[in-house]
Amino acid sequence: MKMTRRTLLVGAGAGVIGVLLASCTPEPAPTPTPDRSPSPTPTGGGPAPVAFARSAWSTDPSALGAASFTPVGVQSASRDALATSIRDRLFFAGEATDADAPGTMAGALHSGTRAAEELLAAAGAGERVAIVGAGLAGAAAASRLASTGLVLTVFESRDRIGGRVQSIVDDELWPVPAQLGGWLIGADDTDLSEQLNALDIRTGVLETPMWISAEGEVAAPSAQPIADAIAAAQALPADISLAQALADAGADPAEPGLAALLAYVAASAGPDADQASSWFPPMLPPDARTAVLGDLGAVLAQLVDGVKVSLSSAVSRVAYDDAGVSLGIATGESLSFDRVIITVPLGVLQSDGIEFAPKLPFAQRGAIAELGMGFIETVWLRFDEPLIDTEATIWHAVGGDQKIRTWFNLAPVTGDAIMVGIVGGADAAEFAALDDAAARAAAMAALATFMQPAAV
């Protein structure tokens, strides 16, 4: 089914996680790595982290954002237009092309399978096929095409597979892999859940919230003002932003509780409230989040098993006609194929990271320009001891000026003092631009809210 107008309710949309999906892009970028340098003791006397890792997808030229979203005034038909094949030679996949679950790992996987099926319907026996991107979408397409008799090659600009899914496996620093990309799964992620179960990859449920202000623990803010504002806006003749819908309904997006709630939405879906559509709003994350606590790279490796994958091979040019497709590799090579599946993320397409010759049809160029690319960043910190004695696993900061307002406390589910912060929207873009030292300092400053005496 296609995306329809939806209301934003607590617990709804359990797959709409909008965090970092399948991709490959034309310019290779350094892989974020754990920081092994000594950690300075934070000002204010708090404990120093013994391990640190962070993402920077917003500035990574192989991503240029975390997940697509639907901006004000844009319809789901734009995603269908982006997904349309060209001359049965070029096929498009990636979460941005999935109208049912955009911005999700489920959407990425489904899109890869869908594009592979479309290609199979057009291809002849023994044809040469390329997939541009070894993220979830590209890997899903490769898995479907692997045993069909086609001559298949996957090109990946990075030196690893996974795209915007990345597990840092380091037993010395991290008792569980640090997940810098997609790692929270929901009810819609059935395919991924089955693969995790088959590979015996551990998961854990995070479901106990804690909302903290400078005065201590406070009641969870109500999502009703958001639901009411969306319901009213969806009756209007034209779409307006979520922020405008709240203002029109008499709610103040700057009110501390509502601001904290909106920050959680941005950290889960990518856009701020002034960018998000009211007709197609991002959904409030569910009460319970299922976290992947094992190596997601094993899932990708299984999907591309037996397929030729060319790493550090950025595709910079795609020339196509009725006879076939030529891929220009950044190393200077030019390779010919009968058909190609493109899985680069929306942000790269918007930046003209790949030159298409001839240019893409107007419908697809229009879709690329209309859709939005949201920002989400993740930071992992490990401590010798838990910061505070609590069984709460989802922490929210209410009020204050910290950039990172939502944290996942993994101690209750792993036994290790690991804190994972997520930040979305403009704050995520600012966080991505920080160097590692400044990012670590910003993370510790955000955690200070929870370590105040009133919050313990």
Short mmCIF file of C-alpha atoms in Angstrom, two decimals:
data_model
loop_
_atom_site.label_atom_id
_atom_site.label_comp_id
_atom_site.label_asym_id
_atom_site.label_seq_id
_atom_site.Cartn_x
_atom_site.Cartn_y
_atom_site.Cartn_z
CA MET A 1 0.00 0.00 0.00
CA LYS A 2 1.10 3.60 -0.56
CA MET A 3 1.76 6.16 2.12
CA THR A 4 -1.36 7.99 3.20
CA ARG A 5 -2.02 10.82 5.59
CA ARG A 6 -1.17 9.62 9.03
CA THR A 7 -1.58 10.80 12.57
CA LEU A 8 1.28 10.97 15.00
CA LEU A 9 0.51 8.92 18.10
CA VAL A 10 2.66 7.46 20.81
CA GLY A 11 3.52 3.89 19.93
CA ALA A 12 2.51 4.19 16.29
CA GLY A 13 4.86 3.64 13.43
CA ALA A 14 7.09 1.10 15.10
CA GLY A 15 9.29 0.75 12.04
CA VAL A 16 9.68 4.40 11.22
CA ILE A 17 13.15 4.83 12.68
CA GLY A 18 14.71 6.95 9.98
CA VAL A 19 18.25 6.07 10.91
CA LEU A 20 20.96 5.55 8.43
CA LEU A 21 20.40 3.10 5.71
CA ALA A 22 21.83 1.48 2.62
CA SER A 23 24.13 3.50 0.43
CA CYS A 24 27.15 3.80 -1.80
CA THR A 25 28.41 7.07 -3.21
CA PRO A 26 30.99 8.33 -5.62
CA GLU A 27 33.50 9.81 -3.20
CA PRO A 28 35.09 7.54 -0.59
CA ALA A 29 35.11 8.92 2.94
CA PRO A 30 37.05 8.00 6.05
CA THR A 31 35.25 5.43 8.19
CA PRO A 32 34.39 6.77 11.66
CA THR A 33 36.47 4.88 14.22
CA PRO A 34 36.56 4.60 17.99
CA ASP A 35 38.69 7.15 19.79
CA ARG A 36 41.55 5.41 21.58
CA SER A 37 43.10 8.60 22.95
CA PRO A 38 43.00 9.30 26.69
CA SER A 39 39.75 10.95 27.75
CA PRO A 40 40.06 14.15 29.80
CA THR A 41 38.10 14.31 33.01
CA PRO A 42 34.96 16.37 32.29
CA THR A 43 34.66 19.72 33.98
CA GLY A 44 32.25 19.52 36.87
CA GLY A 45 33.75 16.34 38.33
CA GLY A 46 31.83 13.77 36.28
CA PRO A 47 33.37 10.46 35.24
CA ALA A 48 35.46 10.31 32.10
CA PRO A 49 34.46 7.89 29.32
CA VAL A 50 36.87 5.05 28.64
CA ALA A 51 35.66 4.59 25.06
CA PHE A 52 34.10 6.97 22.55
CA ALA A 53 32.72 6.59 19.02
CA ARG A 54 30.57 8.89 16.93
CA SER A 55 29.00 9.22 13.50
CA ALA A 56 29.20 12.12 11.07
CA TRP A 57 26.78 11.10 8.32
CA SER A 58 25.66 14.68 7.72
CA THR A 59 29.13 15.64 6.45
CA ASP A 60 30.11 12.26 5.00
CA PRO A 61 30.22 12.66 1.19
CA SER A 62 29.13 9.03 0.89
CA ALA A 63 25.88 9.83 2.71
CA LEU A 64 25.22 13.58 3.08
CA GLY A 65 22.48 12.87 5.58
CA ALA A 66 20.90 10.04 7.47
CA ALA A 67 17.46 9.30 6.05
CA SER A 68 14.95 10.81 3.65
CA PHE A 69 11.79 12.53 4.83
CA THR A 70 8.73 14.10 3.26
CA PRO A 71 8.91 17.92 3.32
CA VAL A 72 5.96 20.27 3.37
CA GLY A 73 3.86 20.08 0.21
CA VAL A 74 5.47 16.91 -1.19
CA GLN A 75 3.45 13.79 -2.01
CA SER A 76 4.42 10.12 -1.86
CA ALA A 77 4.22 10.07 -5.66
CA SER A 78 7.67 11.65 -5.63
CA ARG A 79 9.10 8.44 -4.22
CA ASP A 80 7.33 6.41 -6.90
CA ALA A 81 8.80 8.71 -9.54
CA LEU A 82 12.29 8.27 -8.12
CA ALA A 83 11.83 4.48 -8.14
CA THR A 84 10.79 4.33 -11.81
CA SER A 85 13.26 2.50 -14.08
CA ILE A 86 14.74 4.25 -17.11
CA ARG A 87 14.63 2.41 -20.44
CA ASP A 88 14.76 -0.85 -18.48
CA ARG A 89 18.49 -0.09 -18.11
CA LEU A 90 18.69 1.96 -14.91
CA PHE A 91 16.84 0.84 -11.79
CA PHE A 92 16.68 2.72 -8.50
CA ALA A 93 16.59 1.44 -4.92
CA GLY A 94 17.20 2.82 -1.43
CA GLU A 95 14.91 3.88 1.38
CA ALA A 96 14.05 7.14 -0.40
CA THR A 97 12.36 5.13 -3.16
CA ASP A 98 10.09 3.21 -0.77
CA ALA A 99 6.73 4.93 -0.27
CA ASP A 100 5.57 2.51 2.42
CA ALA A 101 8.53 2.73 4.81
CA PRO A 102 10.76 5.64 3.79
CA GLY A 103 13.68 6.47 6.01
CA THR A 104 13.91 2.97 7.49
CA MET A 105 16.03 -0.14 7.27
CA ALA A 106 12.89 -2.06 6.28
CA GLY A 107 12.32 0.36 3.41
CA ALA A 108 15.91 -0.07 2.23
CA LEU A 109 15.67 -3.85 2.19
CA HIS A 110 12.30 -3.88 0.47
CA SER A 111 13.49 -1.42 -2.18
CA GLY A 112 16.49 -3.55 -3.05
CA THR A 113 14.37 -6.63 -3.57
CA ARG A 114 11.81 -4.63 -5.55
CA ALA A 115 14.47 -3.20 -7.90
CA ALA A 116 15.98 -6.66 -8.39
CA GLU A 117 12.61 -8.10 -9.37
CA GLU A 118 12.07 -5.27 -11.87
CA LEU A 119 15.49 -5.89 -13.38
CA LEU A 120 14.87 -9.64 -13.64
CA ALA A 121 11.67 -8.98 -15.56
CA ALA A 122 13.66 -7.09 -18.20
CA ALA A 123 16.98 -8.98 -18.26
CA GLY A 124 18.06 -11.83 -20.49
CA ALA A 125 20.13 -14.83 -19.50
CA GLY A 126 23.77 -14.16 -18.72
CA GLU A 127 23.56 -10.37 -18.85
CA ARG A 128 26.14 -8.24 -17.05
CA VAL A 129 24.57 -6.35 -14.14
CA ALA A 130 26.05 -3.84 -11.73
CA ILE A 131 24.76 -2.63 -8.38
CA VAL A 132 26.04 0.73 -7.18
CA GLY A 133 26.13 0.52 -3.41
CA ALA A 134 26.70 -2.22 -0.83
CA GLY A 135 24.38 -0.93 1.86
CA LEU A 136 21.13 -2.61 2.83
CA ALA A 137 19.37 -1.84 -0.46
CA GLY A 138 22.32 -2.90 -2.61
CA ALA A 139 22.93 -6.01 -0.53
CA ALA A 140 19.26 -7.01 -0.72
CA ALA A 141 19.32 -6.59 -4.50
CA ALA A 142 22.53 -8.62 -4.73
CA SER A 143 21.05 -11.39 -2.61
CA ARG A 144 18.04 -11.66 -4.92
CA LEU A 145 20.13 -11.65 -8.10
CA ALA A 146 23.01 -13.85 -6.90
CA SER A 147 21.68 -17.18 -8.13
CA THR A 148 19.90 -16.06 -11.29
CA GLY A 149 22.70 -16.65 -13.78
CA LEU A 150 23.42 -12.96 -14.25
CA VAL A 151 27.03 -11.77 -14.16
CA LEU A 152 26.84 -9.54 -11.10
CA THR A 153 29.22 -6.93 -9.66
CA VAL A 154 28.61 -4.63 -6.69
CA PHE A 155 30.52 -1.34 -6.52
CA GLU A 156 31.01 0.30 -3.13
CA SER A 157 32.76 3.62 -2.59
CA ARG A 158 33.77 2.80 0.98
CA ASP A 159 36.33 0.26 2.11
CA ARG A 160 33.55 -1.75 3.78
CA ILE A 161 30.04 -2.93 3.04
CA GLY A 162 27.05 -1.60 4.97
CA GLY A 163 26.55 2.00 3.87
CA ARG A 164 24.75 3.85 6.65
CA VAL A 165 24.70 0.70 8.76
CA GLN A 166 27.99 0.35 10.62
CA SER A 167 28.96 -1.81 13.59
CA ILE A 168 32.29 -1.07 15.29
CA VAL A 169 33.50 -4.45 16.55
CA ASP A 170 36.32 -4.04 19.06
CA ASP A 171 36.27 -6.43 22.00
CA GLU A 172 38.85 -4.34 23.83
CA LEU A 173 36.81 -1.14 23.77
CA TRP A 174 33.21 -2.27 23.29
CA PRO A 175 31.58 -5.27 25.04
CA VAL A 176 28.85 -4.94 22.41
CA PRO A 177 29.49 -3.44 18.96
CA ALA A 178 29.13 0.34 18.80
CA GLN A 179 26.42 0.99 16.21
CA LEU A 180 27.05 4.24 14.35
CA GLY A 181 24.18 3.78 11.91
CA GLY A 182 20.86 1.99 11.93
CA TRP A 183 20.48 -0.26 14.97
CA LEU A 184 16.96 0.24 16.35
CA ILE A 185 14.39 -2.08 14.78
CA GLY A 186 10.62 -2.07 14.92
CA ALA A 187 7.59 -4.13 14.02
CA ASP A 188 8.02 -3.44 10.29
CA ASP A 189 11.57 -4.82 10.25
CA THR A 190 10.42 -8.44 9.95
CA ASP A 191 12.96 -9.40 7.26
CA LEU A 192 15.83 -7.97 9.27
CA SER A 193 14.57 -9.59 12.47
CA GLU A 194 14.46 -12.98 10.76
CA GLN A 195 18.05 -12.55 9.59
CA LEU A 196 19.17 -11.50 13.06
CA ASN A 197 17.52 -14.58 14.54
CA ALA A 198 19.03 -16.87 11.91
CA LEU A 199 22.50 -15.52 12.64
CA ASP A 200 21.90 -15.60 16.40
CA ILE A 201 22.61 -11.88 16.68
CA ARG A 202 21.62 -10.56 20.07
CA THR A 203 18.99 -7.86 20.59
CA GLY A 204 17.66 -6.11 23.67
CA VAL A 205 14.47 -4.19 24.46
CA LEU A 206 14.75 -0.61 25.69
CA GLU A 207 11.40 0.39 27.13
CA THR A 208 11.73 2.25 30.46
CA PRO A 209 11.73 6.03 29.97
CA MET A 210 13.03 8.79 32.21
CA TRP A 211 12.34 12.48 31.62
CA ILE A 212 14.72 14.79 33.51
CA SER A 213 14.83 18.56 33.95
CA ALA A 214 17.21 20.68 36.03
CA GLU A 215 14.81 20.19 38.95
CA GLY A 216 14.82 16.40 38.68
CA GLU A 217 12.55 13.77 37.16
CA VAL A 218 9.35 15.07 35.58
CA ALA A 219 6.28 13.47 34.03
CA ALA A 220 6.48 12.45 30.40
CA PRO A 221 5.12 15.19 28.13
CA SER A 222 1.86 14.43 26.39
CA ALA A 223 1.86 13.77 22.66
CA GLN A 224 -1.77 14.89 22.43
CA PRO A 225 -0.95 18.47 21.32
CA ILE A 226 0.99 17.04 18.38
CA ALA A 227 -1.79 14.64 17.43
CA ASP A 228 -4.39 17.42 17.67
CA ALA A 229 -2.29 19.80 15.59
CA ILE A 230 -1.78 17.21 12.86
CA ALA A 231 -5.47 16.30 12.78
CA ALA A 232 -6.39 19.95 12.31
CA ALA A 233 -3.70 20.52 9.67
CA GLN A 234 -4.75 17.49 7.67
CA ALA A 235 -8.18 19.05 7.18
CA LEU A 236 -6.62 22.10 5.48
CA PRO A 237 -6.59 22.50 1.69
CA ALA A 238 -2.79 22.77 1.64
CA ASP A 239 -0.01 21.16 3.62
CA ILE A 240 1.79 23.13 6.35
CA SER A 241 4.80 22.32 8.51
CA LEU A 242 4.44 20.49 11.78
CA ALA A 243 5.77 23.57 13.60
CA GLN A 244 3.15 25.77 11.94
CA ALA A 245 0.41 23.26 12.72
CA LEU A 246 1.39 23.32 16.41
CA ALA A 247 1.45 27.11 16.48
CA ASP A 248 -1.94 27.31 14.74
CA ALA A 249 -3.36 24.90 17.33
CA GLY A 250 -2.13 27.11 20.16
CA ALA A 251 0.78 24.89 21.21
CA ASP A 252 4.24 26.36 21.77
CA PRO A 253 6.97 24.21 20.16
CA ALA A 254 9.48 25.93 22.47
CA GLU A 255 7.71 24.76 25.64
CA PRO A 256 10.33 22.50 27.34
CA GLY A 257 8.29 19.29 27.40
CA LEU A 258 7.04 19.63 23.84
CA ALA A 259 10.50 20.68 22.63
CA ALA A 260 11.99 17.54 24.19
CA LEU A 261 9.36 15.40 22.48
CA LEU A 262 9.99 17.07 19.11
CA ALA A 263 13.74 16.59 19.58
CA TYR A 264 13.13 12.85 20.02
CA VAL A 265 11.10 12.81 16.79
CA ALA A 266 13.90 14.66 14.95
CA ALA A 267 16.50 12.27 16.34
CA SER A 268 14.47 9.32 15.05
CA ALA A 269 13.36 10.63 11.66
CA GLY A 270 15.77 13.41 10.65
CA PRO A 271 13.77 16.63 10.10
CA ASP A 272 13.03 19.42 12.53
CA ALA A 273 9.39 20.38 13.06
CA ASP A 274 9.67 23.38 10.73
CA GLN A 275 10.71 21.06 7.87
CA ALA A 276 8.33 18.17 8.44
CA SER A 277 5.02 17.84 6.64
CA SER A 278 1.76 17.74 8.58
CA TRP A 279 0.11 15.63 5.91
CA PHE A 280 2.90 13.05 5.98
CA PRO A 281 4.43 13.64 9.42
CA PRO A 282 7.24 11.69 11.00
CA MET A 283 5.85 9.36 13.61
CA LEU A 284 6.66 9.55 17.27
CA PRO A 285 8.97 6.66 18.14
CA PRO A 286 7.30 3.75 19.93
CA ASP A 287 7.48 3.32 23.68
CA ALA A 288 9.77 0.29 23.34
CA ARG A 289 12.82 0.20 21.07
CA THR A 290 14.53 -3.05 20.10
CA ALA A 291 18.28 -2.50 19.89
CA VAL A 292 20.67 -4.67 17.90
CA LEU A 293 23.49 -5.66 20.26
CA GLY A 294 25.53 -7.74 17.81
CA ASP A 295 27.43 -7.21 14.58
CA LEU A 296 25.07 -6.01 11.86
CA GLY A 297 27.91 -6.47 9.41
CA ALA A 298 27.19 -10.20 9.55
CA VAL A 299 23.76 -9.56 8.02
CA LEU A 300 25.30 -7.60 5.14
CA ALA A 301 27.99 -10.24 4.64
CA GLN A 302 25.35 -12.96 4.37
CA LEU A 303 23.35 -10.98 1.81
CA VAL A 304 26.35 -10.47 -0.50
CA ASP A 305 27.84 -13.91 0.06
CA GLY A 306 29.13 -15.28 -3.23
CA VAL A 307 28.77 -11.93 -5.04
CA LYS A 308 31.73 -10.00 -6.44
CA VAL A 309 32.01 -6.79 -4.41
CA SER A 310 34.48 -4.12 -5.50
CA LEU A 311 35.29 -1.95 -2.46
CA SER A 312 36.81 1.55 -2.62
CA SER A 313 35.30 1.80 -6.11
CA ALA A 314 33.35 5.03 -6.29
CA VAL A 315 31.07 5.45 -9.30
CA SER A 316 31.27 9.01 -10.60
CA ARG A 317 29.47 8.77 -13.96
CA VAL A 318 26.57 6.75 -15.35
CA ALA A 319 26.03 6.89 -19.12
CA TYR A 320 23.08 4.99 -20.52
CA ASP A 321 21.17 4.38 -23.74
CA ASP A 322 18.97 1.69 -25.22
CA ALA A 323 21.97 -0.61 -25.68
CA GLY A 324 23.35 -0.61 -22.15
CA VAL A 325 25.05 1.32 -19.36
CA SER A 326 28.61 2.55 -18.89
CA LEU A 327 29.89 3.22 -15.38
CA GLY A 328 32.74 5.64 -14.85
CA ILE A 329 34.78 4.69 -11.79
CA ALA A 330 36.62 7.40 -9.88
CA THR A 331 39.88 5.53 -10.53
CA GLY A 332 39.48 6.34 -14.23
CA GLU A 333 38.09 3.03 -15.46
CA SER A 334 34.97 2.81 -17.62
CA LEU A 335 33.03 -0.46 -17.46
CA SER A 336 30.06 -1.60 -19.53
CA PHE A 337 26.96 -3.41 -18.27
CA ASP A 338 23.59 -4.38 -19.64
CA ARG A 339 21.66 -3.05 -16.63
CA VAL A 340 22.47 -1.24 -13.38
CA ILE A 341 20.75 -0.74 -10.02
CA ILE A 342 21.55 2.60 -8.34
CA THR A 343 21.26 2.63 -4.54
CA VAL A 344 23.07 5.84 -3.59
CA PRO A 345 21.29 7.88 -0.89
CA LEU A 346 19.11 10.85 -1.69
CA GLY A 347 21.67 13.30 -0.31
CA VAL A 348 24.24 12.19 -2.87
CA LEU A 349 21.75 12.43 -5.73
CA GLN A 350 20.84 15.95 -4.57
CA SER A 351 24.50 16.96 -4.57
CA ASP A 352 25.05 15.73 -8.14
CA GLY A 353 27.57 13.27 -6.74
CA ILE A 354 27.02 11.13 -9.82
CA GLU A 355 26.93 12.55 -13.33
CA PHE A 356 24.18 11.01 -15.44
CA ALA A 357 24.44 11.13 -19.24
CA PRO A 358 21.93 11.93 -20.48
CA LYS A 359 20.46 13.69 -17.46
CA LEU A 360 17.74 11.86 -15.59
CA PRO A 361 14.15 12.47 -16.78
CA PHE A 362 12.37 15.51 -15.35
CA ALA A 363 10.12 13.39 -13.13
CA GLN A 364 13.09 11.87 -11.34
CA ARG A 365 15.03 15.11 -11.13
CA GLY A 366 11.94 16.74 -9.69
CA ALA A 367 11.55 13.99 -7.09
CA ILE A 368 15.20 14.29 -6.07
CA ALA A 369 14.80 18.03 -5.62
CA GLU A 370 11.49 17.79 -3.73
CA LEU A 371 12.27 15.11 -1.16
CA GLY A 372 14.18 16.00 1.99
CA MET A 373 17.31 14.46 3.47
CA GLY A 374 17.27 14.48 7.25
CA PHE A 375 20.18 14.58 9.66
CA ILE A 376 20.69 12.08 12.51
CA GLU A 377 23.90 11.48 14.43
CA THR A 378 24.84 8.95 17.10
CA VAL A 379 27.47 9.04 19.83
CA TRP A 380 28.58 6.10 22.01
CA LEU A 381 30.30 6.49 25.39
CA ARG A 382 31.44 3.70 27.69
CA PHE A 383 32.21 4.29 31.36
CA ASP A 384 33.74 2.17 34.10
CA GLU A 385 30.55 2.48 36.16
CA PRO A 386 26.95 3.51 35.44
CA LEU A 387 26.46 7.28 35.64
CA ILE A 388 23.46 6.94 37.94
CA ASP A 389 21.67 4.04 39.58
CA THR A 390 18.54 3.55 37.47
CA GLU A 391 16.77 0.88 35.45
CA ALA A 392 15.55 3.52 32.98
CA THR A 393 16.86 2.76 29.51
CA ILE A 394 15.57 5.76 27.51
CA TRP A 395 16.59 9.13 28.97
CA HIS A 396 15.19 12.47 27.82
CA ALA A 397 16.41 15.92 28.85
CA VAL A 398 13.66 18.52 29.33
CA GLY A 399 14.76 22.14 29.13
CA GLY A 400 18.29 23.47 28.97
CA ASP A 401 20.37 24.17 25.90
CA GLN A 402 22.10 20.80 25.34
CA LYS A 403 22.19 19.55 21.77
CA ILE A 404 21.71 15.86 22.57
CA ARG A 405 18.46 15.38 24.45
CA THR A 406 17.86 11.64 24.07
CA TRP A 407 20.09 8.88 25.41
CA PHE A 408 19.85 5.11 25.60
CA ASN A 409 21.24 3.56 28.77
CA LEU A 410 22.42 0.05 27.86
CA ALA A 411 23.54 -0.94 31.36
CA PRO A 412 20.23 -2.63 32.32
CA VAL A 413 20.23 -4.82 29.18
CA THR A 414 23.96 -5.47 28.70
CA GLY A 415 25.48 -5.09 32.17
CA ASP A 416 27.94 -2.57 30.73
CA ALA A 417 27.93 1.18 31.42
CA ILE A 418 27.29 2.31 27.84
CA MET A 419 25.37 5.46 26.93
CA VAL A 420 24.19 6.08 23.37
CA GLY A 421 23.06 9.58 22.41
CA ILE A 422 21.02 10.45 19.33
CA VAL A 423 20.45 13.90 17.89
CA GLY A 424 18.50 14.99 14.82
CA GLY A 425 17.78 17.94 12.57
CA ALA A 426 19.90 21.09 12.61
CA ASP A 427 21.49 20.07 15.92
CA ALA A 428 22.72 16.86 14.25
CA ALA A 429 24.28 18.82 11.40
CA GLU A 430 26.11 21.01 13.94
CA PHE A 431 27.25 17.96 15.89
CA ALA A 432 28.60 16.27 12.75
CA ALA A 433 30.72 19.33 12.00
CA LEU A 434 32.54 19.09 15.37
CA ASP A 435 35.92 17.40 15.66
CA ASP A 436 36.13 14.38 17.96
CA ALA A 437 37.31 16.32 21.00
CA ALA A 438 34.51 18.88 20.68
CA ALA A 439 31.93 16.16 20.00
CA ARG A 440 32.97 14.27 23.12
CA ALA A 441 32.81 17.45 25.18
CA ALA A 442 29.33 18.23 23.81
CA ALA A 443 28.17 14.71 24.67
CA MET A 444 29.48 14.95 28.22
CA ALA A 445 27.86 18.37 28.66
CA ALA A 446 24.54 16.88 27.54
CA LEU A 447 24.88 14.00 30.00
CA ALA A 448 25.54 16.41 32.86
CA THR A 449 21.79 17.10 33.01
CA PHE A 450 21.20 13.56 34.18
CA MET A 451 23.98 13.64 36.78
CA GLN A 452 22.65 16.58 38.75
CA PRO A 453 21.86 15.74 42.39
CA ALA A 454 18.16 16.39 41.77
CA ALA A 455 18.15 13.82 38.97
CA VAL A 456 19.67 10.95 40.92
#
